[in-house]
Coordinates of C-alpha atoms and ligand atoms in Angstrom, one line a residue:
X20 CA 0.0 0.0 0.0
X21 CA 0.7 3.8 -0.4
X22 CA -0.5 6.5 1.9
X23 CA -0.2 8.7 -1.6
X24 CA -1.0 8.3 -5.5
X25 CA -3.6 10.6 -6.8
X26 CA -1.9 13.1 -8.2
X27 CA 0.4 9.7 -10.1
X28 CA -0.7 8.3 -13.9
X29 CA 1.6 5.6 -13.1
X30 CA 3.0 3.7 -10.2
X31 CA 6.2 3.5 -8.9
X32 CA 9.0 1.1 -10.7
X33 CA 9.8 -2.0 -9.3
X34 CA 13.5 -1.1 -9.0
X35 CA 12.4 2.2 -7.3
X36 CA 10.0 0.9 -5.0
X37 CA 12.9 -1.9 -4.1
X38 CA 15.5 1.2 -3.8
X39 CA 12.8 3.2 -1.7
X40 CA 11.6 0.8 0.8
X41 CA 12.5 0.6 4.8
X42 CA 9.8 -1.2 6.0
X43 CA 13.1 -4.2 6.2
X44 CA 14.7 -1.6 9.3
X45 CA 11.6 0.5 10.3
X46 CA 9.8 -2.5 11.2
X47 CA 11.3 -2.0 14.2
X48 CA 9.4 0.9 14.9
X49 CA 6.1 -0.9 15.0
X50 CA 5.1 -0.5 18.4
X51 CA 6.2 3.0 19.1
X52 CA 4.4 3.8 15.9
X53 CA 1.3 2.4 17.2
X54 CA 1.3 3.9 20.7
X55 CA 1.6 7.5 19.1
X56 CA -1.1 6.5 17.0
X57 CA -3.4 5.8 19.7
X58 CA -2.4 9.3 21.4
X59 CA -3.3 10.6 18.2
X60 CA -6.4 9.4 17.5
X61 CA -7.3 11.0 21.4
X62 CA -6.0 13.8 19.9
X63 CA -8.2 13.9 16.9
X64 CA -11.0 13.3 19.3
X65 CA -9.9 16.3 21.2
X66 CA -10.2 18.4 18.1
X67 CA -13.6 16.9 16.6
X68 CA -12.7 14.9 13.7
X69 CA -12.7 11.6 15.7
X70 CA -16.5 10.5 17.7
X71 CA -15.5 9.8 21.2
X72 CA -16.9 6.1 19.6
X73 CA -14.9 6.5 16.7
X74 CA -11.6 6.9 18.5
X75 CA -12.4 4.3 21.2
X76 CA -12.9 1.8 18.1
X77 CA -9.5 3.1 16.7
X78 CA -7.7 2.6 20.0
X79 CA -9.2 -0.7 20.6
X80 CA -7.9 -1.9 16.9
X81 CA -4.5 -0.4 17.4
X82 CA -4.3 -2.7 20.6
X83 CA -5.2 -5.5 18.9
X84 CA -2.6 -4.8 16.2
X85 CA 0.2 -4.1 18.9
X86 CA -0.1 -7.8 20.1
X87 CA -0.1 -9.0 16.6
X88 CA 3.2 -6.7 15.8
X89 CA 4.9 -9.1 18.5
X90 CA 4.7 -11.7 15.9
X91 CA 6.7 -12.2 12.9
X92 CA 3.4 -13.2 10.9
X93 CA 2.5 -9.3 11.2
X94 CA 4.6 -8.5 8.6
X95 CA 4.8 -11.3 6.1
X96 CA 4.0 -10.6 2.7
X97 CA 3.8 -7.2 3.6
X98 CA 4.9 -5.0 0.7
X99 CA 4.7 -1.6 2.3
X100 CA 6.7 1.5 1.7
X101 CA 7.3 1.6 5.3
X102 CA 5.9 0.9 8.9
X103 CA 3.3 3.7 9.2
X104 CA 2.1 2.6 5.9
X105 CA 1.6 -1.1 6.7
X106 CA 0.1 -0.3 9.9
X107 CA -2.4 2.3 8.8
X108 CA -3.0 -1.0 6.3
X109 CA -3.6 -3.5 9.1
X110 CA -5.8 -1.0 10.5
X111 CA -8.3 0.0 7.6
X112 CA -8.3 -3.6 7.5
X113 CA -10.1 -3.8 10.9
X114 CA -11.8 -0.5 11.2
X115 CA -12.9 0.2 7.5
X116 CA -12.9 3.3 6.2
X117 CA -12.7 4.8 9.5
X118 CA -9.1 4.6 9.6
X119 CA -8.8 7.4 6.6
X120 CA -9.2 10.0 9.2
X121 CA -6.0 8.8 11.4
X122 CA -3.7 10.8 9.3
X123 CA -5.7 14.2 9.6
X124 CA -3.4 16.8 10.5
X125 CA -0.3 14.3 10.3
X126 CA 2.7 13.7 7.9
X127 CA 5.2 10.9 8.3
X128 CA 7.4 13.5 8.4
X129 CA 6.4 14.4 12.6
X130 CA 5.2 10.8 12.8
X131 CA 8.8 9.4 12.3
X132 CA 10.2 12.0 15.0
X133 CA 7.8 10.9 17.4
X134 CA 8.4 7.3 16.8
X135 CA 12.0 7.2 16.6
X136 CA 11.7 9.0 19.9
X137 CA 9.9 7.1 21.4
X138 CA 12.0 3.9 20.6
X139 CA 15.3 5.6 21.4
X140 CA 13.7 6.6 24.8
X141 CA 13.2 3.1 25.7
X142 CA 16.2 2.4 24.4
X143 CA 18.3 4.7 26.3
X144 CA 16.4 3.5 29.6
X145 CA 17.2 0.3 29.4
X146 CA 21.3 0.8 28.0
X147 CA 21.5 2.9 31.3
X148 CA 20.1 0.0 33.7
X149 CA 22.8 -2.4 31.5
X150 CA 25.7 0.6 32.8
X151 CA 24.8 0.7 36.7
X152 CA 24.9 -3.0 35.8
X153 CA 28.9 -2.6 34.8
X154 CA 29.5 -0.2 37.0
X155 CA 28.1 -2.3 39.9
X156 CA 30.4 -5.1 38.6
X157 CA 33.4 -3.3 38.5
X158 CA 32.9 -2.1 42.2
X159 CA 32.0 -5.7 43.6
X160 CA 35.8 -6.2 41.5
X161 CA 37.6 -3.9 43.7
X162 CA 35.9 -4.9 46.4
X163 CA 37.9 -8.4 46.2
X164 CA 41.3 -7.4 46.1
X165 CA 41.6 -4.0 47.8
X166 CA 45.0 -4.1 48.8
X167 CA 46.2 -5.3 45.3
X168 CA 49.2 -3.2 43.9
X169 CA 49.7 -2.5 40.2
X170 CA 51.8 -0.6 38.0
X171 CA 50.2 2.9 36.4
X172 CA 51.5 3.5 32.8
X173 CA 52.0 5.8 31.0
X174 CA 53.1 5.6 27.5
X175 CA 52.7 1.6 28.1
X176 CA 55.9 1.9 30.4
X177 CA 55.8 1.7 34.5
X178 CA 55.0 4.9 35.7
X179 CA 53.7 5.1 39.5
X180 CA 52.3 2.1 41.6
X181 CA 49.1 2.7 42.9
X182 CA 46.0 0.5 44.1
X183 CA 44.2 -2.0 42.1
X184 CA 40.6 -0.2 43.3
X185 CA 42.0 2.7 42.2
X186 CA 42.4 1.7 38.2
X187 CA 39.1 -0.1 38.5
X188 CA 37.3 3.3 39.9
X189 CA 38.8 5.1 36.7
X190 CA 36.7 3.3 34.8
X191 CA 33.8 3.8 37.1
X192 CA 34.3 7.5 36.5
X193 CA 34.1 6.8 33.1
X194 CA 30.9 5.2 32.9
X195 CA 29.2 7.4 35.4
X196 CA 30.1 10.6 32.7
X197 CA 28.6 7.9 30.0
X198 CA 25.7 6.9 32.2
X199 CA 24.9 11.0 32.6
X200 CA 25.4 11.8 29.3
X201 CA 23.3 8.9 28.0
X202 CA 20.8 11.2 30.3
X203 CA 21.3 14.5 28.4
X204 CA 21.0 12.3 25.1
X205 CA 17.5 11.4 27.0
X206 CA 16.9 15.0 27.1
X207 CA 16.9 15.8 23.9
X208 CA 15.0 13.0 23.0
X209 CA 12.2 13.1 25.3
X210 CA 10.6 16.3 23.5
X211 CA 7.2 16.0 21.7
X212 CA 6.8 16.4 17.9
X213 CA 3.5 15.9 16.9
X214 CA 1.6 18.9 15.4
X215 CA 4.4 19.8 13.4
X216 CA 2.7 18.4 10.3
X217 CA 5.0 18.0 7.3
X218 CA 6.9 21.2 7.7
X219 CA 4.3 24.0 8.7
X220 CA 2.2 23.0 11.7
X221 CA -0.8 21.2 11.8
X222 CA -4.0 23.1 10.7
X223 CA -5.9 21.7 13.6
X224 CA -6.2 23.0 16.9
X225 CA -4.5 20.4 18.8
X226 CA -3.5 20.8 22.4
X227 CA -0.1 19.7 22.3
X228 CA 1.0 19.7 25.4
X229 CA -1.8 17.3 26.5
X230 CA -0.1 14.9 23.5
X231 CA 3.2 15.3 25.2
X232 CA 1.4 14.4 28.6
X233 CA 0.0 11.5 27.3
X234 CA 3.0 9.9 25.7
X235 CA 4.9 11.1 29.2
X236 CA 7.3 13.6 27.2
X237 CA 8.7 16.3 29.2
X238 CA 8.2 19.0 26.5
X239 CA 7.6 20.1 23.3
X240 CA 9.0 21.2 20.2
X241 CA 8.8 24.9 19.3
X242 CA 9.1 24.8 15.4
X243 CA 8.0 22.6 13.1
X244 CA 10.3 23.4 9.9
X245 CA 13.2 22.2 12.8
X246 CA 11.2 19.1 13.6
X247 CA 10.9 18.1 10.0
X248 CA 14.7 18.3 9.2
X249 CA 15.8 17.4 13.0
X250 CA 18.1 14.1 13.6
X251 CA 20.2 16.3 16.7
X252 CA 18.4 14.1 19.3
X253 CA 19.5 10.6 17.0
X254 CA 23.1 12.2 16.7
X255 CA 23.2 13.5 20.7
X256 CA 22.6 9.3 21.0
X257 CA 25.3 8.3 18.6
X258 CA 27.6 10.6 20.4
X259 CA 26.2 9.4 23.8
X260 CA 27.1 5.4 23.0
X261 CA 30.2 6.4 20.9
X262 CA 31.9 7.7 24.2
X263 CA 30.2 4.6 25.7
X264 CA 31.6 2.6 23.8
X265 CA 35.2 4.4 23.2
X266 CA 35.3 3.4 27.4
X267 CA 34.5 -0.2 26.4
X268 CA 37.3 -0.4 24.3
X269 CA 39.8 0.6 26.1
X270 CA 38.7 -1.0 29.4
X271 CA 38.8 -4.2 27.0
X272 CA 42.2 -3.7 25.3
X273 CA 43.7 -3.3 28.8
X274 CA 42.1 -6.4 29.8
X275 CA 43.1 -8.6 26.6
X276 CA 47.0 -6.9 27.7
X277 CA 46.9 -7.8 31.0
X278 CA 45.1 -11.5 30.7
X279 CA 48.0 -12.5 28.3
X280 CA 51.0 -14.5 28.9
X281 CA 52.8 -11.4 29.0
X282 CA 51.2 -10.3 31.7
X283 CA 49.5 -12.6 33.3
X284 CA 47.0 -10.6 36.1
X285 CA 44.1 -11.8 35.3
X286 CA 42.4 -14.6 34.8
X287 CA 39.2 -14.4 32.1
X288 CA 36.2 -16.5 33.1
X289 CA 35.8 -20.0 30.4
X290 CA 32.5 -18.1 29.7
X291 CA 34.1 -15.5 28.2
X292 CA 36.8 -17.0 25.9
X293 CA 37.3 -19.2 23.2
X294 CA 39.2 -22.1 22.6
X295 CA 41.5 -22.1 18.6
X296 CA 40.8 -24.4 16.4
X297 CA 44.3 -26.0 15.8
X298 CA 46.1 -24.6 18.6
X299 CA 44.9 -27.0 21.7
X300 CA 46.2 -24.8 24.6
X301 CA 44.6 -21.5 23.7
X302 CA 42.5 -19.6 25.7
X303 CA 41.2 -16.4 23.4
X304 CA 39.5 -13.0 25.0
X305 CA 37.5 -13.1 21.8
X306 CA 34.5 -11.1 24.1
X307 CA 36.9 -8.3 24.7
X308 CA 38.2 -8.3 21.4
X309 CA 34.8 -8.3 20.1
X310 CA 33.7 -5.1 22.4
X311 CA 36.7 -3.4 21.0
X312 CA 35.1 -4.5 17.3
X313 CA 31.9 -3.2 18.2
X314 CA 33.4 0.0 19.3
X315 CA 34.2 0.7 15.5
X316 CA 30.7 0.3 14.5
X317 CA 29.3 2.1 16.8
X318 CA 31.9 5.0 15.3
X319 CA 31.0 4.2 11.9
X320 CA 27.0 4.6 12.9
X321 CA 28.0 7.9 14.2
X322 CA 30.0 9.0 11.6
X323 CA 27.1 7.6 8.8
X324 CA 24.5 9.9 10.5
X325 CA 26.8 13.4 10.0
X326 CA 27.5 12.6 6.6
X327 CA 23.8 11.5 5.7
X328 CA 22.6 15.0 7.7
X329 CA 25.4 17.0 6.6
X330 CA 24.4 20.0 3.9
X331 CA 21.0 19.2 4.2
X332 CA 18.7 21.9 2.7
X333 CA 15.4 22.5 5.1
X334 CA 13.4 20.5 6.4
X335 CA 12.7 17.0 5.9
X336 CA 14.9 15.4 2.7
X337 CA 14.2 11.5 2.1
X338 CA 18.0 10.9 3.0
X339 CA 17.1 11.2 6.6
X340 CA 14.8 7.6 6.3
X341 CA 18.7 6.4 6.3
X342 CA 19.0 7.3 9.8
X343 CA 17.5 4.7 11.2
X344 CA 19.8 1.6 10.4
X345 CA 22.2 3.4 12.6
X346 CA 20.3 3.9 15.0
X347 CA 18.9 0.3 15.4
X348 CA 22.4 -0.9 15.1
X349 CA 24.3 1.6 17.5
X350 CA 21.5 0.7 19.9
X351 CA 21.9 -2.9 19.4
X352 CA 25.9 -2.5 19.8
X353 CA 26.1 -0.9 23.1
X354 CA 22.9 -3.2 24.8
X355 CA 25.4 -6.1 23.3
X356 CA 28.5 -4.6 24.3
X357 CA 27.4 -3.6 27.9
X358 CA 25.7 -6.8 28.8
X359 CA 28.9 -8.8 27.6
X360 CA 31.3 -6.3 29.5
X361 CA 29.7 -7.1 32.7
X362 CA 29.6 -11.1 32.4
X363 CA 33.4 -10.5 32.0
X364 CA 33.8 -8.3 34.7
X365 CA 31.8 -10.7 36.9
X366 CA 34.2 -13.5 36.0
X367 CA 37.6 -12.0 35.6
X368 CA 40.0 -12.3 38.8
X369 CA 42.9 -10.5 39.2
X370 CA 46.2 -12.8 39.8
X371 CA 47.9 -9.8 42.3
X372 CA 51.2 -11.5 42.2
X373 CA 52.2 -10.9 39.2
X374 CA 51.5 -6.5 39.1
X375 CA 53.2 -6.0 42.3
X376 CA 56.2 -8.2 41.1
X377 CA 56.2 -5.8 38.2
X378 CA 56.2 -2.9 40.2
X379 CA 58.7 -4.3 42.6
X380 CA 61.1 -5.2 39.5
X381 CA 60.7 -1.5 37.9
X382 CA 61.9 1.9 39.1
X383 CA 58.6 2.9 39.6
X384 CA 59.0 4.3 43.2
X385 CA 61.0 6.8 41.7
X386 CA 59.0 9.6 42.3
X387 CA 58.6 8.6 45.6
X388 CA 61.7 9.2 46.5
X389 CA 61.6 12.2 45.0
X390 CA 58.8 13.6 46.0
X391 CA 60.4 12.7 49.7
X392 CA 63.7 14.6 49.1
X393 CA 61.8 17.2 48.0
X394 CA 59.3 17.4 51.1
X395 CA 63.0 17.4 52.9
X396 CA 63.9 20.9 51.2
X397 CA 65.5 19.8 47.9
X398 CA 64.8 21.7 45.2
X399 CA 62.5 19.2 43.4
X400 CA 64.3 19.8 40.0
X401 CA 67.8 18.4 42.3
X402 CA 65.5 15.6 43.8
X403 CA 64.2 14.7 40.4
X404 CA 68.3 14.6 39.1
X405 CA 69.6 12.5 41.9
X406 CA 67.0 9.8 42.0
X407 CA 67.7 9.5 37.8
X408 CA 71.3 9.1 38.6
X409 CA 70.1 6.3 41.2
X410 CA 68.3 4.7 38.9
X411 CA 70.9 5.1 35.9
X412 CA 73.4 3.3 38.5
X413 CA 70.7 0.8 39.0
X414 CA 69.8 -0.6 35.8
X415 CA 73.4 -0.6 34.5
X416 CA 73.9 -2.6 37.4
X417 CA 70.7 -5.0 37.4
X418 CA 69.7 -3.4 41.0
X419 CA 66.2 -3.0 42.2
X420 CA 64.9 -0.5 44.7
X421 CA 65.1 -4.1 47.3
X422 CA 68.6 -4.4 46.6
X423 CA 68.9 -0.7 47.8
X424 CA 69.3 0.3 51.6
X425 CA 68.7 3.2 54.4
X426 CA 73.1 3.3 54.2
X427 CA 73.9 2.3 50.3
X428 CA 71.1 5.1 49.8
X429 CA 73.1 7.6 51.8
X430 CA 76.3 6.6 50.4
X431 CA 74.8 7.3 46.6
X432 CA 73.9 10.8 47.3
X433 CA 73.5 12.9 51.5
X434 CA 70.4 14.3 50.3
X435 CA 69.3 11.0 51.5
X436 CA 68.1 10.8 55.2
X437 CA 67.6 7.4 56.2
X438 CA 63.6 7.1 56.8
X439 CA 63.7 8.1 52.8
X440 CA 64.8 4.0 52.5
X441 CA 60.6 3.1 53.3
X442 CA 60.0 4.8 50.0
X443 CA 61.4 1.5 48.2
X444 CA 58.2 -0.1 49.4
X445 CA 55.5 0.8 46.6
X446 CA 53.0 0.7 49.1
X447 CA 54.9 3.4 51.1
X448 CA 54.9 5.8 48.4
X449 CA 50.9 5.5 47.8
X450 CA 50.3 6.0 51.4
X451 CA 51.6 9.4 50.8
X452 CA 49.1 10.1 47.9
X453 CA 45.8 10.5 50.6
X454 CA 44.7 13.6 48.2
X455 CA 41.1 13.8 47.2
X456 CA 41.1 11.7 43.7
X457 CA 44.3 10.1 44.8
X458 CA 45.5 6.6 45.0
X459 CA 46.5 6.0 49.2
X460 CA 44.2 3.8 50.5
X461 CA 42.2 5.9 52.5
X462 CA 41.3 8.2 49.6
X463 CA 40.5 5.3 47.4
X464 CA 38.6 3.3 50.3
X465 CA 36.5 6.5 50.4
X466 CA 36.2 7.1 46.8
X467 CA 34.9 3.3 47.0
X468 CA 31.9 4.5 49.4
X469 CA 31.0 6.8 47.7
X470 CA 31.0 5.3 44.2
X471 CA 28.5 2.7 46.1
X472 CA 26.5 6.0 47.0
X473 CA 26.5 7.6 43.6
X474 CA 25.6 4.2 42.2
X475 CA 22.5 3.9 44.3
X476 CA 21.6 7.0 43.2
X477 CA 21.8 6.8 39.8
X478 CA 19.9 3.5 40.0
X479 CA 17.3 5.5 41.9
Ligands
LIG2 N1 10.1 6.2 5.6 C1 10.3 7.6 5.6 C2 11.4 8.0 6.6 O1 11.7 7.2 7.5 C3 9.0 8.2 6.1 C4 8.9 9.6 5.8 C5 8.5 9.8 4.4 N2 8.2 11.2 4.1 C6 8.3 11.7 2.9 N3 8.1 12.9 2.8 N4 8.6 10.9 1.9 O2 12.0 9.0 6.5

């Protein structure tokens, strides 16, 4: 079916109507589109072109057809331009010719707003609950091993020892931004449309702000030549799960790093890895490397929109119905990708052995005993000179900060006092790093309760 053709000698070409179609991807939108349907007809009522009868036989048909939408049989066979098309179809085909007047003040053009709105609303709800999810994961992690020393990096070299809790709450940080901005994203999304018409407002009288009430939207839009050429809210979502998922990907690059042989911290969960087909004794952090995979997508989807958006002349251009298989598939990336970083977080357990050996191997107390000389008086630019010659004199000579003592220290170089010597103890150096945001333990252990606080709020 079409929801045009008079003014058309002949129909559309096969090869067009092949090229045109979406009801393949917008099918999707099936439910959404039929609960903004039924707010429209009380809409209609509300202006006089529907009979309170009329509309309560409308609503009552589009119920009917939401159930069947749930099936797969809804749509067989169905050769529709699109979803509203087919489902003001399916409803002439219960109500008659009553279902003519459902597109009385409408175009597709506010229709597909409203509906992709009201999909990505539901959306972003649930891709939220999936992040307090993580996020409550990655705190039950630290949780375990709260003592646990690693090595920092910087520029993939040993940089500062600090606490295990402390890299895991990094991330949390990260997700909590994510979680709040996949809230703004909300914000822009959760703004009514309807009324717009195709470009220039609806010629009937609707009260929009009762539509908006009834489909629980917290505003609505002020022009309607914006709302017909408006994807912002799609692209505020596509940035939102981008920067979700650029945190995904790094949390799971570090984690394929550290579970390797080279490593060797952590231990993935079975559940989480696969096994190579000719090599017997591998053990493969395909679900990590997948998230990482996903990530690119996600960037691509992102990326896809901007271009298809991008020199645009107002309002609505038929390039914009291309919007939506990003959508659907950013969406489905990040519910994927979240979902599958928590089962890993779950089952991943951190070996501590091996980090603090690596710690206890490097020079990466060094600051730490500078940062001490310099709390002694020395100039920290000295400080920073004479622990580089200590370490220069170290790794020619294979020592470690344990081979090191209160004496050989003060031998090396004066500036050395002799209770400097506990600074060749990693954890002695993160003691001294109690600053808000820092890494000693009573910093972090706080950081930890409140991370538990701000997570039980965000979950409301
Ligand atoms: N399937 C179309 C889309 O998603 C519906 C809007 C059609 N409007 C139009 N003026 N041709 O963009």
């Amino acid at each position: 079916m079409k929801l045009w053709g008079g003014r058309f000698e002949a129909g559309p070409s096969e090869v067009f109507e092949r090229f045109s179609g979406s009801l393949h991807f917008d099918r999707r939108l099936a439910d959404a589109d039929i609960r903004g349907s039924q707010a429209y007809a009380r809409a209609l009522e509300q202006v006089g072109i529907l009979s309170a009868k009329e509309r309560a036989e409308i609503v009552a048909a589009f119920d009917a057809l939401r159930e069947e939408a749930r099936t797969a049989a809804f749509f067989e066979g169905a050769d529709d331009e699109d979803v509203h098309t087919l489902i003001i179809r399916k409803l002439k085909s219960r109500t008659g010719a009553l279902a003519d007047k459902i597109h009385t003040g409408r175009s597709r053009n506010d229709q597909v707003s409203l509906d992709i709105r009201l999909w990505l609303r539901d959306e972003i709800d649930a891709a939220r609950v999936l992040l307090a999810d993580l996020m409550a994961a990655l705190l039950a992690m630290a949780h375990r091993d709260p003592h646990a020393i690693i090595p920092g990096y910087t520029h993939t070299r040993r940089a500062q020892p600090v606490l295990w809790p402390h890299y895991l709450l990094a991330y949390f940080e990260m997700f909590a931004r994510d979680h709040e901005r996949l809230g703004e994203a909300r914000a822009r999304v959760n703004v009514m449309p309807i009324g717009s018409g195709a470009l220039a407002g609806s010629a009937f009288p609707f009260d929009r702000e009762a539509i908006a009430r009834d489909l629980g939207f917290a505003a609505i839009t002020r022009n309607s030549m914006d709302v017909s050429g408006d994807r912002d809210f799609a692209l505020d979502f596509l940035h939102a799960s981008s920067m979700t998922m650029l945190h995904l990907s790094r949390l799971a690059e570090d984690w394929i790093i550290y579970s390797g042989e080279e490593y060797g911290w952590l231990e993935l969960g079975d559940g989480v890895t696969s096994g190579s087909s000719m090599m017997p004794q591998k053990k493969n952090p395909d679900s990590l490397e997948l998230i990482r995979g996903k990530c690119g997508s996600v960037f691509g989807d992102y990326s896809a929109l901007f271009m298809i958006m991008k020199g645009l002349p107002m309002t609505y251009n038929r390039d914009m119905q291309e919007d939506k298989p990003r959508i659907f598939d950013a969406a489905d990336q990040l519910r994927g990708s979240l979902e599958m970083a928590r089962v890993v977080v779950e089952t991943t357990r951190l070996k501590p052995a091996p980090p603090l050996a690596a710690v206890e191997e490097s020079w990466a107390i060094a600051t730490d005993l500078a940062d001490a000389l310099a709390r002694n008086g020395i100039p920290f630019h000295q400080a920073h000179k004479i622990v580089g010659r200590l370490v220069l004199e170290s790794v020619s000579h294979g020592k470690k900060p344990a081979d090191w003592t209160a004496e050989s220290l003060a031998a090396f170089d004066p500036a050395f006092t002799p209770e400097m010597a506990r600074y060749l103890k990693p954890s002695e150096g993160i003691r001294t790093r109690e600053i808000a945001g820092g890494t000693g333990p009573q910093a972090v252990a706080a950081a930890l309760d409140e991370a538990e606080i701000r997570l039980a709020a965000l979950r409301g």
